[in-house]
Coordinates of C-alpha atoms and ligand atoms in Angstrom, one line a residue:
X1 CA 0.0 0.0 0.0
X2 CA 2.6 2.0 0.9
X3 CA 4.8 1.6 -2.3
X4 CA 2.0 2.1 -4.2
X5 CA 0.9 5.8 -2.6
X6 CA 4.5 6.4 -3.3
X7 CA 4.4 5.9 -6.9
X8 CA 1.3 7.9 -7.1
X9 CA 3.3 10.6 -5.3
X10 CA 5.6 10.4 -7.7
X11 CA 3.8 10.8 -10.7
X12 CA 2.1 13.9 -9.0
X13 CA -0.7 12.7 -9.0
X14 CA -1.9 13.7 -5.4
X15 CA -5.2 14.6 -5.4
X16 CA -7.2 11.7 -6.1
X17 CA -4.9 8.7 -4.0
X18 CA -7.8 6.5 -3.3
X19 CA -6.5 5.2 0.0
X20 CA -5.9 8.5 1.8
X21 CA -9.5 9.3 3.0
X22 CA -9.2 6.7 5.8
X23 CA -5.7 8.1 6.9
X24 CA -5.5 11.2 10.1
X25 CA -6.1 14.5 8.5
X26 CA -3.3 16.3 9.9
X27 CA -0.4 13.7 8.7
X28 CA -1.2 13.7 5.4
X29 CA -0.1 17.3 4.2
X30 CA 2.8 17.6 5.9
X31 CA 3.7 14.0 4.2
X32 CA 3.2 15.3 1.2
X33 CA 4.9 19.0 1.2
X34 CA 8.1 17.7 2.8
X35 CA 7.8 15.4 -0.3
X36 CA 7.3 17.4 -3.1
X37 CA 9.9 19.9 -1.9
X38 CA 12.2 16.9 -2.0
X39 CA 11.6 16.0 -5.5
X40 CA 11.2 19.8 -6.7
X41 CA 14.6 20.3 -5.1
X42 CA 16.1 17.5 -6.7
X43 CA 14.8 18.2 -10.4
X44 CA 16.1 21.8 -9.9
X45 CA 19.4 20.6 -8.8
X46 CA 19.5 18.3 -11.6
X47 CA 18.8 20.7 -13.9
X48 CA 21.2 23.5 -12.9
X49 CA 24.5 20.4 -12.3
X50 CA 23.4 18.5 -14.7
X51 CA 24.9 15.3 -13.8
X52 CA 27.3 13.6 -15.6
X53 CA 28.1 9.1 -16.2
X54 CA 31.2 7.8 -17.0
X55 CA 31.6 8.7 -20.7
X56 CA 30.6 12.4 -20.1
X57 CA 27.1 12.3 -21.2
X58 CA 24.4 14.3 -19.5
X59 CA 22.5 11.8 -17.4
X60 CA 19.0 13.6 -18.3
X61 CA 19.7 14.5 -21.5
X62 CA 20.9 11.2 -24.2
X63 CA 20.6 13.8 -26.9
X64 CA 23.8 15.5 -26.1
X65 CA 26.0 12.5 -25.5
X66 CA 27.7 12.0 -29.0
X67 CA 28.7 15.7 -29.5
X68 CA 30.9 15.7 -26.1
X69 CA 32.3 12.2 -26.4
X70 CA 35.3 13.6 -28.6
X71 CA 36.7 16.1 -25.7
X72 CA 38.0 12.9 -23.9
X73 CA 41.6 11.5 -24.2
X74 CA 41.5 8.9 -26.8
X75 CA 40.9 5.5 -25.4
X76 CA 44.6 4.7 -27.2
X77 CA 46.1 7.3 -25.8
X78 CA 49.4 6.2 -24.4
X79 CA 51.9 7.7 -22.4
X80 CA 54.8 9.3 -24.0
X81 CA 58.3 8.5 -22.9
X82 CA 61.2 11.1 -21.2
X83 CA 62.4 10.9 -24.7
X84 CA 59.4 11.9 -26.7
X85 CA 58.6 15.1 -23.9
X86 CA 61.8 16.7 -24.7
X87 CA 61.6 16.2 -28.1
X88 CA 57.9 17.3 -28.5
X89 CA 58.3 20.7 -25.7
X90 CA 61.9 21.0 -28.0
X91 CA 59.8 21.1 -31.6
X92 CA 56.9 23.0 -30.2
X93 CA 59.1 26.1 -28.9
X94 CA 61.1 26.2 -32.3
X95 CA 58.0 26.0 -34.4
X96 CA 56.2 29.1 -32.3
X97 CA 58.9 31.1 -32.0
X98 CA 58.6 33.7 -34.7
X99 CA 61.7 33.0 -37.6
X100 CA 64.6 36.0 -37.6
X101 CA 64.2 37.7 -40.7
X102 CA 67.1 38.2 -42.3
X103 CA 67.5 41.6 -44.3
X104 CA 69.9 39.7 -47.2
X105 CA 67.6 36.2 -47.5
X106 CA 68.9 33.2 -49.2
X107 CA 68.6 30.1 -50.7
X108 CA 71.3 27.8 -50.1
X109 CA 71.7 24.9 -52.4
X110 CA 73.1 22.0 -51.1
X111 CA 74.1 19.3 -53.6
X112 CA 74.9 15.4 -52.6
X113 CA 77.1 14.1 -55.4
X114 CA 79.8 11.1 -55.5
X115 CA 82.3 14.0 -57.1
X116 CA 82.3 16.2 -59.6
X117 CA 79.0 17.8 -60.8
X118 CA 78.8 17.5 -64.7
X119 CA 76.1 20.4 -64.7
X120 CA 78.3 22.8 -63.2
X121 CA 78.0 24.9 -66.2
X122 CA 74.0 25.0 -66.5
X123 CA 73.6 25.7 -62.4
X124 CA 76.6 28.8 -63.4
X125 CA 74.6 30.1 -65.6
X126 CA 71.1 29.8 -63.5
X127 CA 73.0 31.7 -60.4
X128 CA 74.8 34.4 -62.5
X129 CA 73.9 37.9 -61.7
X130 CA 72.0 36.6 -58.7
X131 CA 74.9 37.0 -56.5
X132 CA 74.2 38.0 -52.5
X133 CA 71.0 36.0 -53.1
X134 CA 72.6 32.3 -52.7
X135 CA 74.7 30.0 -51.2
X136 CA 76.3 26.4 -52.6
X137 CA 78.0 23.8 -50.4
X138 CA 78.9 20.6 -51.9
X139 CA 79.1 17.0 -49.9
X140 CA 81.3 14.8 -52.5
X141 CA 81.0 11.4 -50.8
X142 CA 83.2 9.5 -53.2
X143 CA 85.8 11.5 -54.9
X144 CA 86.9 15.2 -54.6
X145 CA 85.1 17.4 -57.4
X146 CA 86.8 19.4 -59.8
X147 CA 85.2 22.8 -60.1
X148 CA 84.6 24.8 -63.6
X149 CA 82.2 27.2 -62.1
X150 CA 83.2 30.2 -59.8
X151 CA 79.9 29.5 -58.1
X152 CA 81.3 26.5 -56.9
X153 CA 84.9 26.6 -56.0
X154 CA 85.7 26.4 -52.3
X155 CA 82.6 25.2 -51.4
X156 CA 83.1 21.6 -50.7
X157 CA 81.9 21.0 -47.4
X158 CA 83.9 17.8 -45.3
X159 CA 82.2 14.8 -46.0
X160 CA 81.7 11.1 -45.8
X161 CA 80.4 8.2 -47.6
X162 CA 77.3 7.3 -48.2
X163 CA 76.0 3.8 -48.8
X164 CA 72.6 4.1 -50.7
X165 CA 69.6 3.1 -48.4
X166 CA 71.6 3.4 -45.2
X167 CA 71.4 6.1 -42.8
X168 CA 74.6 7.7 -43.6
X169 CA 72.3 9.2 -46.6
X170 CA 70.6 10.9 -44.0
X171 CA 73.8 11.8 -42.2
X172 CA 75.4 13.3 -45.2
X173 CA 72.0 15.5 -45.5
X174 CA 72.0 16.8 -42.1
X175 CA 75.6 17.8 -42.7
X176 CA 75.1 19.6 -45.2
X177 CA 72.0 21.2 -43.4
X178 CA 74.6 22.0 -40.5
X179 CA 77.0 23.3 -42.5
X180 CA 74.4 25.4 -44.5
X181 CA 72.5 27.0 -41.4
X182 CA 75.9 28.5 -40.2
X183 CA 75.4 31.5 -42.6
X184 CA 72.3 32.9 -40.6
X185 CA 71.0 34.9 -43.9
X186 CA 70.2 31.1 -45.4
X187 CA 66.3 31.2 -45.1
X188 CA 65.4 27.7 -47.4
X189 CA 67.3 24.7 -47.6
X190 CA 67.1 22.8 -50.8
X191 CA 68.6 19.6 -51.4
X192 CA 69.8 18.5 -55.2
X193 CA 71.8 15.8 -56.6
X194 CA 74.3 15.7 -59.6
X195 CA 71.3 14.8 -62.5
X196 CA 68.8 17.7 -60.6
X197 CA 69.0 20.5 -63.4
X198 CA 66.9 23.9 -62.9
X199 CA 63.7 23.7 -64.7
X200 CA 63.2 27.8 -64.2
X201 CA 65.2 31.0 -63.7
X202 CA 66.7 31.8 -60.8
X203 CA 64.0 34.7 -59.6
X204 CA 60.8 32.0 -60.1
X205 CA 62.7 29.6 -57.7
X206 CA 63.7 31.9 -55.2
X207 CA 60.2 33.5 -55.1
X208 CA 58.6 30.1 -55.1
X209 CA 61.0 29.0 -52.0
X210 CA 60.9 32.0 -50.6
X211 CA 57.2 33.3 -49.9
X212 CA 56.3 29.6 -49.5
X213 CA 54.3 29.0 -46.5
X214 CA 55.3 25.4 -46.3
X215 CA 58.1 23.5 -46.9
X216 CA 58.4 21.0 -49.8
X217 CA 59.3 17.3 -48.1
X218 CA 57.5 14.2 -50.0
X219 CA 55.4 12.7 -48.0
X220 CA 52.5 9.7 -48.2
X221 CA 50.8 6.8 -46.7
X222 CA 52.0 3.4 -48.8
X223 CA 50.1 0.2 -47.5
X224 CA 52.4 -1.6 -50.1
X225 CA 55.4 -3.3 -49.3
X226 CA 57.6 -0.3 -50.7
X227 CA 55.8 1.2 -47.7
X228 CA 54.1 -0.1 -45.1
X229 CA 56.1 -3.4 -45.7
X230 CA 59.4 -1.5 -44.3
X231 CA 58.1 -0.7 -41.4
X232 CA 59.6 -2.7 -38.1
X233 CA 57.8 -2.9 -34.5
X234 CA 61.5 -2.1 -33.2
X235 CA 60.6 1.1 -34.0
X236 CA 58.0 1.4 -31.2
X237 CA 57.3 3.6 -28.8
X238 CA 58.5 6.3 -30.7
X239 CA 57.3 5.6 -34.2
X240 CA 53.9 3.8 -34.7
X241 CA 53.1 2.5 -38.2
X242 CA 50.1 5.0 -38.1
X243 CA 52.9 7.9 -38.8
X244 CA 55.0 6.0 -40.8
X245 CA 55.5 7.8 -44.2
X246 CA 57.5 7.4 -47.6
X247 CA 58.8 9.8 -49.6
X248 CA 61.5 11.2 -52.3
X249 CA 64.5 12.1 -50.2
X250 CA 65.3 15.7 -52.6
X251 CA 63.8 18.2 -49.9
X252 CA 63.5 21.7 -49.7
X253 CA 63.6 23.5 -46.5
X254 CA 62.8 26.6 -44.6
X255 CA 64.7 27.4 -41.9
X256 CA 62.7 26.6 -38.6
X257 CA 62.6 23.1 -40.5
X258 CA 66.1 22.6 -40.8
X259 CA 66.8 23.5 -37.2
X260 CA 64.0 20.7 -36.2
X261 CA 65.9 18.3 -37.9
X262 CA 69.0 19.5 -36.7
X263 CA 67.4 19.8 -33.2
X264 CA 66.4 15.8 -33.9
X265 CA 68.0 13.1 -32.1
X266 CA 65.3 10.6 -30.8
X267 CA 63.7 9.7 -34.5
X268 CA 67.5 9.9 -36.1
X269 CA 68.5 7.1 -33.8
X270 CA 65.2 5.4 -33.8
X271 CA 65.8 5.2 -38.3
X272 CA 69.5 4.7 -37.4
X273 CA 68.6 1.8 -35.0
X274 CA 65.8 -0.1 -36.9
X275 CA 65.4 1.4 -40.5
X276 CA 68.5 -0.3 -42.7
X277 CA 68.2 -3.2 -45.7
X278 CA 67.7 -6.4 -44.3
X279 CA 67.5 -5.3 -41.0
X280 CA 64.6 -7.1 -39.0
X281 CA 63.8 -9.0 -41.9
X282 CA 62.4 -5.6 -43.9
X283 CA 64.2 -3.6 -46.8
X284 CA 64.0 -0.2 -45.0
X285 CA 65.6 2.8 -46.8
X286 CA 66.4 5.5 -44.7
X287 CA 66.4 8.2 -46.6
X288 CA 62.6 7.5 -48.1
X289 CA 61.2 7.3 -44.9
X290 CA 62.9 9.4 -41.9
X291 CA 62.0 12.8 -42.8
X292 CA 58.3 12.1 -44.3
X293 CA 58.0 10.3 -41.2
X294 CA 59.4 12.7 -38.9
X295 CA 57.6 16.0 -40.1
X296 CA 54.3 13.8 -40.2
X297 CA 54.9 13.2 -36.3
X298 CA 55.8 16.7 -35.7
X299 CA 54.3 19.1 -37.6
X300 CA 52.1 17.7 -40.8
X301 CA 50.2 20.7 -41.5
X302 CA 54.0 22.2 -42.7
X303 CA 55.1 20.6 -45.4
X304 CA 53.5 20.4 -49.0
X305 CA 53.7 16.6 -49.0
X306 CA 54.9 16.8 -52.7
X307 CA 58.8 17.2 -53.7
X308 CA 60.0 20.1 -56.0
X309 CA 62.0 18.1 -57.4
X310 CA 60.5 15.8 -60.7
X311 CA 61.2 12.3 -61.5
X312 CA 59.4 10.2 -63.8
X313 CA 58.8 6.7 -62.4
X314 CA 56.3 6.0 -65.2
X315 CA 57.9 3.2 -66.8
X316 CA 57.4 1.4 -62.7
X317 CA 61.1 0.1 -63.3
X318 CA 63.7 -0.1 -60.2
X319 CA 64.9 3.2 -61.2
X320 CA 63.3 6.1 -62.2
X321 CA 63.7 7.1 -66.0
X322 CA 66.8 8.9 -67.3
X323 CA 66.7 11.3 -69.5
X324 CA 69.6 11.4 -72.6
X325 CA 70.5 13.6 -75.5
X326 CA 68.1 12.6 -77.7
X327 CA 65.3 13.1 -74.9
X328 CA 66.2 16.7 -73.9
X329 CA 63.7 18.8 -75.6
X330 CA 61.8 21.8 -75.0
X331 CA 58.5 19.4 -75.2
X332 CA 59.9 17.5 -72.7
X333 CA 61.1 20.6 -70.4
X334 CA 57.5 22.3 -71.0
X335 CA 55.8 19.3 -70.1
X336 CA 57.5 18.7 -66.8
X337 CA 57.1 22.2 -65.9
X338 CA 53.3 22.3 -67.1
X339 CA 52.5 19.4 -63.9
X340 CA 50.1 20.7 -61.6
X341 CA 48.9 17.8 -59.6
X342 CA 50.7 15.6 -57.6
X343 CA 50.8 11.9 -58.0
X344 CA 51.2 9.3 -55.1
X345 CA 51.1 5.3 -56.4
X346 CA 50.6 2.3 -53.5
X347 CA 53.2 0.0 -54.3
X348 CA 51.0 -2.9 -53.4
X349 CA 49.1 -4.8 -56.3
X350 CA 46.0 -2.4 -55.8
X351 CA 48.3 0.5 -57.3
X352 CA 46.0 3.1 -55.8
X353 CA 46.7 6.7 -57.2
X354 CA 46.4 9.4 -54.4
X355 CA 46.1 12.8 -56.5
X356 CA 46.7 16.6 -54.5
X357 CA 46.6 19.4 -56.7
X358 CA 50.2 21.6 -55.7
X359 CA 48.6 24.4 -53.8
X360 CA 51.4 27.4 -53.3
X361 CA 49.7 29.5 -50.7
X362 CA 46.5 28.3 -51.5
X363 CA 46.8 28.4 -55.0
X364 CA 47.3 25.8 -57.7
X365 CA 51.1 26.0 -59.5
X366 CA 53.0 24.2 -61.1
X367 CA 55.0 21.6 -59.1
X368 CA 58.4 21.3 -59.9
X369 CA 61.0 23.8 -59.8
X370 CA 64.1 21.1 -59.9
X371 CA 64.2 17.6 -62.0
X372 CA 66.3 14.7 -62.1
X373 CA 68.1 12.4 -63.7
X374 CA 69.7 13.7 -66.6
X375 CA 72.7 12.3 -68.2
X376 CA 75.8 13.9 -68.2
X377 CA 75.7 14.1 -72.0
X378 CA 72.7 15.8 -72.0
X379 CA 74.5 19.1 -70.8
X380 CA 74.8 20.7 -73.8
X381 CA 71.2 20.2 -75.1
X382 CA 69.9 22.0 -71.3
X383 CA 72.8 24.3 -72.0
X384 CA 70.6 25.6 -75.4
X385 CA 67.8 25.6 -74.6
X386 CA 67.8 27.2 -70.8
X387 CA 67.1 30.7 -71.4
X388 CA 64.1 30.2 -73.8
X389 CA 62.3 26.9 -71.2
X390 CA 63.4 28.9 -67.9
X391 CA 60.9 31.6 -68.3
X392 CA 58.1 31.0 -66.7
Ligands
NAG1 C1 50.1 16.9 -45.8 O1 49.5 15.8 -45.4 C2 49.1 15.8 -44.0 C3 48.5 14.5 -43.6 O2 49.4 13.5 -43.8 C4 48.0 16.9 -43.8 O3 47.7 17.0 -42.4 C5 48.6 18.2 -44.3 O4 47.6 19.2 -44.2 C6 49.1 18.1 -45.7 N1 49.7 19.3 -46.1 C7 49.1 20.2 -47.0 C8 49.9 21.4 -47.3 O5 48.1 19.9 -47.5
NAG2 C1 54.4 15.8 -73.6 O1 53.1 15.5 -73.0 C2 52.1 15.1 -74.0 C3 50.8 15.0 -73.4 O2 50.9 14.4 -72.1 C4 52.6 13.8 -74.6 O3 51.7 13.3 -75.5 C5 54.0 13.9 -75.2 O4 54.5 12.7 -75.6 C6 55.0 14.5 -74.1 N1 56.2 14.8 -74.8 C7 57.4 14.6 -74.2 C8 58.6 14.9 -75.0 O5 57.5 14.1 -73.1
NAG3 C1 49.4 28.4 -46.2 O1 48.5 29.3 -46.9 C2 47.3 28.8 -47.3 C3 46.5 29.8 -48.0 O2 46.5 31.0 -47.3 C4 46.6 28.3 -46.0 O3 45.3 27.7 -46.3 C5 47.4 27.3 -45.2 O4 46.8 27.0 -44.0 C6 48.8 27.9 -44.9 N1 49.6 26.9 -44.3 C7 50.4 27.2 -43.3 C8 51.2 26.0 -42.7 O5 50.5 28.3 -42.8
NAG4 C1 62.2 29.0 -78.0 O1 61.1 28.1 -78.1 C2 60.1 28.4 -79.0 C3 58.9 27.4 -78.9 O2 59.4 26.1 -79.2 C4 60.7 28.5 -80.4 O3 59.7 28.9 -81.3 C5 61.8 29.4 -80.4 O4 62.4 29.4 -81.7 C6 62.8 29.1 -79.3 N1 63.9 30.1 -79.3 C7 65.2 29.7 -79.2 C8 66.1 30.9 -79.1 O5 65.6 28.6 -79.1

């Protein structure tokens, strides 16, 4: 009985209890004030706290659970070793503090050759009357070049060798980084080999480099086993195969960048460590995967994802396609030069095509400033025909 007058209480429904007639007049109001003022109370509290369960949804309100789910920490949210704090308070300070402009800006070009540079000639005639506006320094990691271009004499950084695939590729690029952020009017960082040739003036490139709101490092997701298929749990905590990234090694830098990669040593020695051919049973290069990897850990919304540099792997050999004499034409400059998408290819059997249109500050241009490989032979071809292709 009693239970049951309860329920009735509860529903508010107080007027017609059928069993209250028979009960002392006095008790019954009091009963039922101290009651309501209870439940009144309560809804008005619950309505001013609204309370909250376990996953942060309003207890009265279902509607509103999904929207406020995503504020929590992730459920795979894991926590981050000494190693990754410093490095992550370490990239956050350099990427918000505001880059010294310098008053004399440069680009420095930073070439990675095995000795001499058989486009010497070309790249003199690309810098010349552009002096005070760049810098060269050339890692030689076989022989010691022979200069013909004034550009380029006494500008041989020390160097080392380099064994393709291993991480002394990306040792020989951050000494040339090192070596190039010593002159503090160096502003962008571009790296070229010995078959990159110019595929525009000298003022186009530096503009393009220059007012770039992002720097130019290759970067994409590959599932394949070019990709995905290098990737080693050793690598873990540090590196998760969720940020693993592939991409052309031929960079192009701004300055904050370079002095993140310079400031790197956790994700170096984590590639050093774990990223090497037929280590752990994987065919990791080094060079294809550090830096995409790297900047996509530390600051993807920076780079362009897309090299400046063009190579054709179209004919999906081992190597890309060289280009010789009989090649080298203004077609085949224009056409480069006329590429205004970006192409990414899975290397697994799918071949799936990720397209980006090459946004420069928002706005669609054409890709490539630099392109690779020419053959040494094909010097005197470029040599003709440079000053009527390298206007834009
Ligand atoms: C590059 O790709 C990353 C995702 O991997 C993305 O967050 C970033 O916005 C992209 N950069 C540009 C300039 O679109
Ligand atoms: C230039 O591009 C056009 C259209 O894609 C193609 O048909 C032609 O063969 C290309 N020429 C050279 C020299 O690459
Ligand atoms: C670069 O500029 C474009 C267009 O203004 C903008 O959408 C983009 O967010 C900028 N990127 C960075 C890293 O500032
Ligand atoms: C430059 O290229 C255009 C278009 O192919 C051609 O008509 C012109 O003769 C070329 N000029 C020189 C100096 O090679």
């Amino acid at each position: 009985m009693k239970t049951e007058k309860l329920w009735h209480l509860g529903m508010g429904d107080m007027q017609i209890l059928p069993g209250s007639r028979h009960r002392p007049p006095m008790k019954k109001p009091i009963w039922i004030i101290v009651l309501v003022l209870f439940v009144s109370m309560f809804l008005i509290c619950a309505y001013v706290y609204p309370p909250k369960d376990s996953l942060g949804c309003y207890v009265f309100s279902s509607s509103r659970c999904n929207g406020n789910a995503d504020w929590l920490p992730p459920v795979t949210a894991r926590l981050y070793t000494d190693d990754e704090i410093a490095s992550r308070v370490v990239m956050r300070d350099i990427l918000n503090t505001p880059p010294v402009l310098s008053k004399n800006p440069k680009v420095a070009f930073m070439f990675l050759t095995p000795g001499s540079l058989p486009f010497e000639n070309l790249w003199d005639k690309f810098f010349q009357g552009h002096e005070g506006k760049f810098s060269v320094y050339v890692h030689a990691s076989k022989t010691k070049p022979v200069h013909v271009s004034r550009y380029f004499v006494n500008r041989d950084i020390r160097s080392d060798q380099v064994v393709w695939g291993k991480i002394s590729m990306v040792s020989a690029e951050r000494r040339l980084l090192a070596n190039a952020l010593q002159d503090p009017d160096n502003d962008h960082f571009v790296l070229l080999s010995d078959s990159c040739v110019p595929l525009y003036n000298f003022d186009y490139i530096f503009n393009y480099l220059m007012y770039a709101n992002v720097s130019f490092v290759d970067c994409f997701k590959d599932p394949g086993p070019h990709g995905n298929g290098r990737y080693s749990e050793h690598m873990l905590p540090e590196v998760q195969i969720k940020n693993f990234r592939k991409g052309a090694q031929w960079f192009s830098l701004k300055r904050q960048h370079a002095i993140m990669v310079m400031a790197d040593n956790l994700y170096y020695s984590t590639f050093r460590s774990h990223c090497q051919p037929g280590l752990h049973g994987k065919n990791c290069i080094a060079d294809e995967h550090y830096l995409p990897t790297f900047f996509q850990i530390v600051d993807p919304g920076g780079i362009a994802n897309w090299s400046v540099t063009h190579v054709d792997w179209s004919e999906r050999k081992w190597h890309p396609k060289s280009y010789r004499t009989e090649d080298v034409t203004y077609e085949l400059l224009k056409n480069i030069t006329s590429i205004d998408v970006s192409v990414h290819v899975s290397s697994d059997e799918k071949k799936e095509m990720q397209r980006w249109p090459c946004l420069w500050n928002g706005v669609q241009k054409p890709c490539y400033l630099f392109a690779r490989k020419f053959t040494p032979e094909t010097i005197d071809n470029l040599l003709q025909l440079f000053s009527n292709y390298s206007t834009p």
